Amino acid sequence: MYCEQRKDVRLQNRFVWFKKWILERQTYQSLSRESGYSRASLQRFFYEYLALAPILKIQNKRTLHMRMDGTYFKQFCLITYQDHHSNYTQLIRFSEDEKYEEIKEDLQNLLRLGLKINSMTVDGHKGTLKAIREVLTETRIQRCLVHLQRQSLIWLTKHPKHQPAKDLRRLVLMISKITTHNDKADWLNQFRSWEKTHKAFYQQKSFNQNTDRYWYTHKLLRRTYMYIKSAIPNMFHFLDDNAIPKTTNGIEGFFSHLKNHLDVHRGLSIEHRKNFIKRDAAQ
């Protein structure tokens, strides 16, 4: 009995150092100095704890407003489903990419586990949108306005040469400032005016006599226009229900937190990196 108690105390004491390593981002060197354990011993303890990474528990609520996003680490993609109001991570998936089949399976599993999802805020990934429309037929899709704005500004560049691109860039910068239905109506009117005024410009085509092929002369401008136009039906649900998040910023903060932690703990194997994320996500 005495030996069992002593073993429990020993394991509990070791777990204190593990928490400092995973949560406080302390290095092996500082922990070794503080604990008296060698680096090799600490590494062995921590890898044992990582192998026991907890399984996330689903939190069942009557109505959920969720955020979903993916981020890429060096060896894999992490897809995360979070409850917006509690910031609770309901589900994570490790994959190679944001794949339609896998996202569809995730959503089906969330429904089977009893979650009632009122809205889902996502980026514009085609596979994600397709999976949500097929599985969550009653769920409102809110496009992340930060993703929308960021991608549009990349395509338009910081200093566009042509006036139509300058005018569209100004409209893109206004997106994050829309907070009322009047703002929305004003922005839509300006967007439609731009659409009508510059139609000939963004539809202009060039021809290559050698290949006998046409292409859009102002390809990135037209891509930005089409990207925004297709998103409009799902850009403003947050105005009708302020419980719906208009961005996935909460998940992006979670991703930054994970990457900062993993940067400190370089050298982990892929499996240990995944278990590290599971541990961190469950805190």
Coordinates of N, CA and C in Angstrom, one line a residue, residues 18-136:
F18 N 5.4 18.1 -16.6 CA 4.8 17.9 -17.9 C 3.9 19.1 -18.2
K19 N 3.1 19.6 -17.3 CA 2.2 20.7 -17.4 C 3.0 22.0 -17.7
K20 N 4.1 22.1 -17.0 CA 5.0 23.3 -17.2 C 5.6 23.2 -18.7
W21 N 5.8 22.1 -19.1 CA 6.4 21.9 -20.5 C 5.4 22.2 -21.6
I22 N 4.1 21.7 -21.4 CA 3.1 21.8 -22.4 C 2.4 23.1 -22.4
L23 N 2.1 23.6 -21.2 CA 1.3 24.8 -21.0 C 2.1 26.1 -20.8
E24 N 3.2 26.0 -20.1 CA 4.0 27.2 -19.8 C 5.2 27.3 -20.8
R25 N 5.4 26.3 -21.7 CA 6.3 26.4 -22.8 C 7.8 26.4 -22.2
Q26 N 8.0 25.8 -21.1 CA 9.4 25.7 -20.5 C 10.2 24.7 -21.3
T27 N 11.5 25.0 -21.4 CA 12.4 24.1 -22.2 C 12.9 23.0 -21.3
Y28 N 13.4 21.9 -21.9 CA 14.0 20.8 -21.2 C 15.1 21.3 -20.3
Q29 N 15.9 22.2 -20.8 CA 17.0 22.7 -20.0 C 16.6 23.4 -18.7
S30 N 15.6 24.2 -18.8 CA 15.1 24.9 -17.5 C 14.4 24.0 -16.6
L31 N 13.6 23.0 -17.2 CA 12.9 22.1 -16.3 C 13.9 21.1 -15.7
S32 N 14.9 20.7 -16.4 CA 15.9 19.8 -15.8 C 16.6 20.5 -14.6
R33 N 16.9 21.8 -14.8 CA 17.6 22.5 -13.7 C 16.7 22.7 -12.5
E34 N 15.4 22.9 -12.8 CA 14.4 23.1 -11.7 C 14.0 21.8 -11.0
S35 N 13.8 20.7 -11.8 CA 13.3 19.5 -11.2 C 14.4 18.6 -10.7
G36 N 15.6 18.6 -11.2 CA 16.6 17.7 -10.8 C 16.7 16.5 -11.7
Y37 N 15.7 16.3 -12.6 CA 15.7 15.2 -13.6 C 16.6 15.5 -14.8
S38 N 17.2 14.5 -15.3 CA 18.0 14.7 -16.6 C 17.0 15.0 -17.7
R39 N 17.6 15.5 -18.8 CA 16.8 15.8 -20.0 C 16.2 14.5 -20.6
A40 N 17.0 13.4 -20.6 CA 16.5 12.2 -21.1 C 15.4 11.6 -20.3
S41 N 15.4 11.8 -18.9 CA 14.3 11.3 -18.1 C 13.1 12.1 -18.3
L42 N 13.2 13.4 -18.4 CA 12.0 14.3 -18.7 C 11.4 13.9 -20.0
Q43 N 12.2 13.7 -21.0 CA 11.7 13.4 -22.3 C 11.0 12.1 -22.3
R44 N 11.5 11.1 -21.5 CA 10.8 9.8 -21.4 C 9.5 10.0 -20.7
F45 N 9.4 10.7 -19.6 CA 8.2 11.0 -18.9 C 7.2 11.6 -19.8
F46 N 7.6 12.7 -20.5 CA 6.7 13.5 -21.3 C 6.1 12.7 -22.5
Y47 N 6.9 11.9 -23.1 CA 6.5 11.1 -24.2 C 5.4 10.0 -23.8
E48 N 5.6 9.5 -22.5 CA 4.6 8.6 -22.0 C 3.3 9.3 -21.8
Y49 N 3.3 10.6 -21.3 CA 2.1 11.3 -21.1 C 1.4 11.7 -22.4
L50 N 2.3 12.0 -23.4 CA 1.7 12.4 -24.7 C 1.0 11.2 -25.4
A51 N 1.5 10.0 -25.1 CA 0.9 8.8 -25.7 C -0.5 8.5 -25.1
L52 N -0.7 9.2 -23.9 CA -2.0 9.0 -23.2 C -2.9 10.3 -23.5
A53 N -2.7 10.9 -24.7 CA -3.5 12.1 -25.0 C -5.0 11.9 -24.9
P54 N -5.7 12.8 -24.2 CA -7.1 12.6 -24.0 C -7.9 12.7 -25.2
I55 N -9.1 12.1 -25.2 CA -10.1 12.2 -26.3 C -11.0 13.3 -26.0
L56 N -11.2 14.2 -27.0 CA -12.1 15.4 -26.8 C -13.5 14.9 -26.5
K57 N -14.1 15.5 -25.5 CA -15.5 15.2 -25.2 C -16.5 16.2 -25.9
I58 N -17.5 15.6 -26.5 CA -18.5 16.5 -27.2 C -19.3 17.2 -26.1
Q59 N -19.5 18.5 -26.2 CA -20.4 19.2 -25.3 C -21.7 19.5 -26.1
N60 N -22.7 18.9 -25.6 CA -24.0 18.9 -26.2 C -24.8 20.1 -25.8
K61 N -25.2 21.0 -26.7 CA -26.0 22.2 -26.4 C -27.2 22.2 -27.3
R62 N -28.2 22.9 -26.8 CA -29.4 22.9 -27.7 C -29.2 23.6 -29.0
T63 N -28.5 24.7 -29.0 CA -28.2 25.5 -30.2 C -26.7 25.9 -30.2
L64 N -26.0 25.5 -31.3 CA -24.6 25.9 -31.4 C -24.3 26.8 -32.6
H65 N -23.5 27.7 -32.3 CA -22.9 28.5 -33.4 C -21.5 28.2 -33.5
M66 N -21.1 27.5 -34.6 CA -19.7 27.0 -34.7 C -18.8 27.7 -35.7
R67 N -17.5 27.6 -35.4 CA -16.5 28.0 -36.3 C -15.7 26.8 -36.8
M68 N -15.3 26.8 -38.0 CA -14.5 25.7 -38.6 C -13.4 26.3 -39.4
D69 N -12.2 25.8 -39.2 CA -11.1 26.2 -40.1 C -10.0 25.2 -40.1
G70 N -9.1 25.3 -41.0 CA -7.9 24.4 -41.1 C -6.6 25.2 -41.1
T71 N -5.6 24.6 -40.7 CA -4.3 25.2 -40.8 C -3.2 24.1 -41.1
Y72 N -2.1 24.5 -41.7 CA -1.1 23.6 -42.1 C 0.1 23.7 -41.3
F73 N 0.5 22.5 -40.7 CA 1.8 22.3 -40.1 C 2.7 21.7 -41.1
K74 N 3.9 21.5 -40.8 CA 4.9 21.0 -41.8 C 4.5 19.6 -42.3
Q75 N 4.0 18.8 -41.4 CA 3.7 17.4 -41.8 C 2.2 17.1 -42.0
F76 N 1.3 17.9 -41.6 CA -0.1 17.6 -41.7 C -0.9 18.9 -41.6
C77 N -2.2 18.6 -41.9 CA -3.2 19.7 -41.8 C -4.1 19.4 -40.6
L78 N -4.4 20.4 -39.8 CA -5.3 20.3 -38.6 C -6.6 21.0 -38.9
I79 N -7.7 20.3 -38.9 CA -9.0 20.9 -39.1 C -9.7 20.9 -37.7
T80 N -10.3 22.1 -37.4 CA -10.8 22.3 -36.0 C -12.2 22.8 -36.1
Y81 N -13.1 22.2 -35.3 CA -14.5 22.6 -35.1 C -14.7 23.1 -33.7
Q82 N -15.1 24.4 -33.6 CA -15.2 25.0 -32.3 C -16.5 25.7 -32.0
D83 N -17.0 25.6 -30.8 CA -18.2 26.3 -30.4 C -17.7 27.8 -30.2
H84 N -18.4 28.7 -30.9 CA -18.0 30.1 -30.8 C -18.1 30.7 -29.4
H85 N -19.1 30.4 -28.7 CA -19.4 31.2 -27.5 C -18.5 30.7 -26.3
S86 N -18.2 29.4 -26.3 CA -17.4 28.9 -25.2 C -16.0 28.7 -25.6
N87 N -15.7 28.8 -26.9 CA -14.3 28.5 -27.5 C -13.9 27.1 -27.3
Y88 N -14.9 26.2 -27.0 CA -14.6 24.8 -26.7 C -14.4 24.1 -28.1
T89 N -13.4 23.3 -28.1 CA -13.1 22.6 -29.4 C -13.8 21.3 -29.3
Q90 N -14.9 21.2 -30.2 CA -15.7 20.0 -30.2 C -15.0 18.8 -30.9
L91 N -14.2 19.1 -31.9 CA -13.6 18.1 -32.7 C -12.4 18.6 -33.5
I92 N -11.4 17.7 -33.6 CA -10.2 18.0 -34.4 C -10.0 16.8 -35.3
R93 N -9.4 17.1 -36.5 CA -9.0 16.1 -37.4 C -7.6 16.4 -38.0
F94 N -6.8 15.3 -38.0 CA -5.5 15.4 -38.7 C -5.6 14.8 -40.1
S95 N -5.2 15.6 -41.1 CA -5.4 15.1 -42.4 C -4.2 15.7 -43.3
E96 N -4.3 15.4 -44.6 CA -3.3 15.9 -45.5 C -3.8 17.2 -46.1
D97 N -5.1 17.4 -46.1 CA -5.7 18.6 -46.7 C -7.1 18.7 -46.2
E98 N -7.8 19.9 -46.6 CA -9.2 20.0 -46.2 C -10.0 19.3 -47.3
K99 N -10.3 18.0 -47.0 CA -10.9 17.1 -48.0 C -12.4 17.1 -47.7
Y100 N -13.2 17.2 -48.8 CA -14.6 17.1 -48.8 C -15.2 15.9 -48.1
E101 N -14.6 14.7 -48.4 CA -15.1 13.5 -47.9 C -14.9 13.4 -46.3
E102 N -13.8 13.9 -45.9 CA -13.5 13.9 -44.4 C -14.3 14.9 -43.7
I103 N -14.5 16.1 -44.2 CA -15.3 17.1 -43.6 C -16.7 16.6 -43.5
K104 N -17.2 16.0 -44.6 CA -18.6 15.5 -44.6 C -18.8 14.4 -43.5
E105 N -17.8 13.6 -43.3 CA -17.8 12.6 -42.3 C -17.8 13.2 -40.9
D106 N -17.0 14.2 -40.7 CA -16.9 14.9 -39.4 C -18.3 15.5 -39.0
L107 N -18.9 16.2 -40.0 CA -20.2 16.8 -39.8 C -21.3 15.8 -39.4
Q108 N -21.2 14.7 -40.1 CA -22.2 13.6 -39.9 C -22.0 13.0 -38.5
N109 N -20.7 12.9 -38.0 CA -20.5 12.4 -36.7 C -20.9 13.4 -35.6
L110 N -20.8 14.7 -35.9 CA -21.2 15.7 -34.9 C -22.7 15.6 -34.7
L111 N -23.4 15.4 -35.9 CA -24.9 15.3 -35.8 C -25.3 14.0 -35.0
R112 N -24.6 12.9 -35.3 CA -24.9 11.6 -34.6 C -24.7 11.7 -33.1
L113 N -23.8 12.6 -32.7 CA -23.5 12.7 -31.3 C -24.5 13.7 -30.6
G114 N -25.4 14.2 -31.4 CA -26.5 15.0 -30.8 C -26.3 16.5 -30.9
L115 N -25.3 17.0 -31.6 CA -25.1 18.5 -31.7 C -26.2 19.1 -32.6
K116 N -26.7 20.2 -32.2 CA -27.7 21.0 -33.0 C -26.9 22.2 -33.5
I117 N -26.6 22.3 -34.7 CA -25.7 23.4 -35.2 C -26.6 24.4 -36.0
N118 N -26.7 25.6 -35.4 CA -27.5 26.6 -36.0 C -26.8 27.3 -37.1
S119 N -25.5 27.6 -36.9 CA -24.7 28.2 -37.9 C -23.3 27.7 -37.9
M120 N -22.7 27.8 -39.1 CA -21.3 27.4 -39.2 C -20.5 28.5 -40.0
T121 N -19.5 29.1 -39.3 CA -18.7 30.2 -39.9 C -17.4 29.5 -40.5
V122 N -17.2 29.7 -41.8 CA -16.1 29.0 -42.5 C -15.5 30.0 -43.5
D123 N -14.3 29.5 -44.0 CA -13.7 30.2 -45.1 C -14.4 29.8 -46.4
G124 N -13.8 30.1 -47.5 CA -14.5 29.8 -48.8 C -14.1 28.5 -49.5
H125 N -13.5 27.6 -48.7 CA -13.0 26.3 -49.3 C -14.2 25.6 -50.0
K126 N -14.1 25.2 -51.2 CA -15.2 24.6 -51.9 C -15.6 23.3 -51.3
G127 N -14.7 22.5 -50.9 CA -15.1 21.2 -50.3 C -15.8 21.3 -49.0
T128 N -15.4 22.3 -48.2 CA -16.1 22.6 -47.0 C -17.5 23.1 -47.2
L129 N -17.7 24.0 -48.1 CA -19.0 24.5 -48.4 C -19.9 23.4 -48.9
K130 N -19.4 22.6 -49.8 CA -20.2 21.4 -50.4 C -20.6 20.5 -49.3
A131 N -19.7 20.1 -48.3 CA -20.0 19.2 -47.3 C -21.1 19.8 -46.3
I132 N -21.0 21.0 -46.0 CA -22.0 21.7 -45.1 C -23.4 21.7 -45.8
R133 N -23.4 22.0 -47.0 CA -24.7 22.1 -47.7 C -25.4 20.7 -47.8
E134 N -24.5 19.7 -47.9 CA -25.1 18.3 -48.0 C -25.5 17.8 -46.7
V135 N -24.8 18.0 -45.6 CA -25.0 17.4 -44.3 C -25.9 18.3 -43.4
L136 N -25.6 19.6 -43.4 CA -26.3 20.5 -42.5 C -27.3 21.3 -43.3

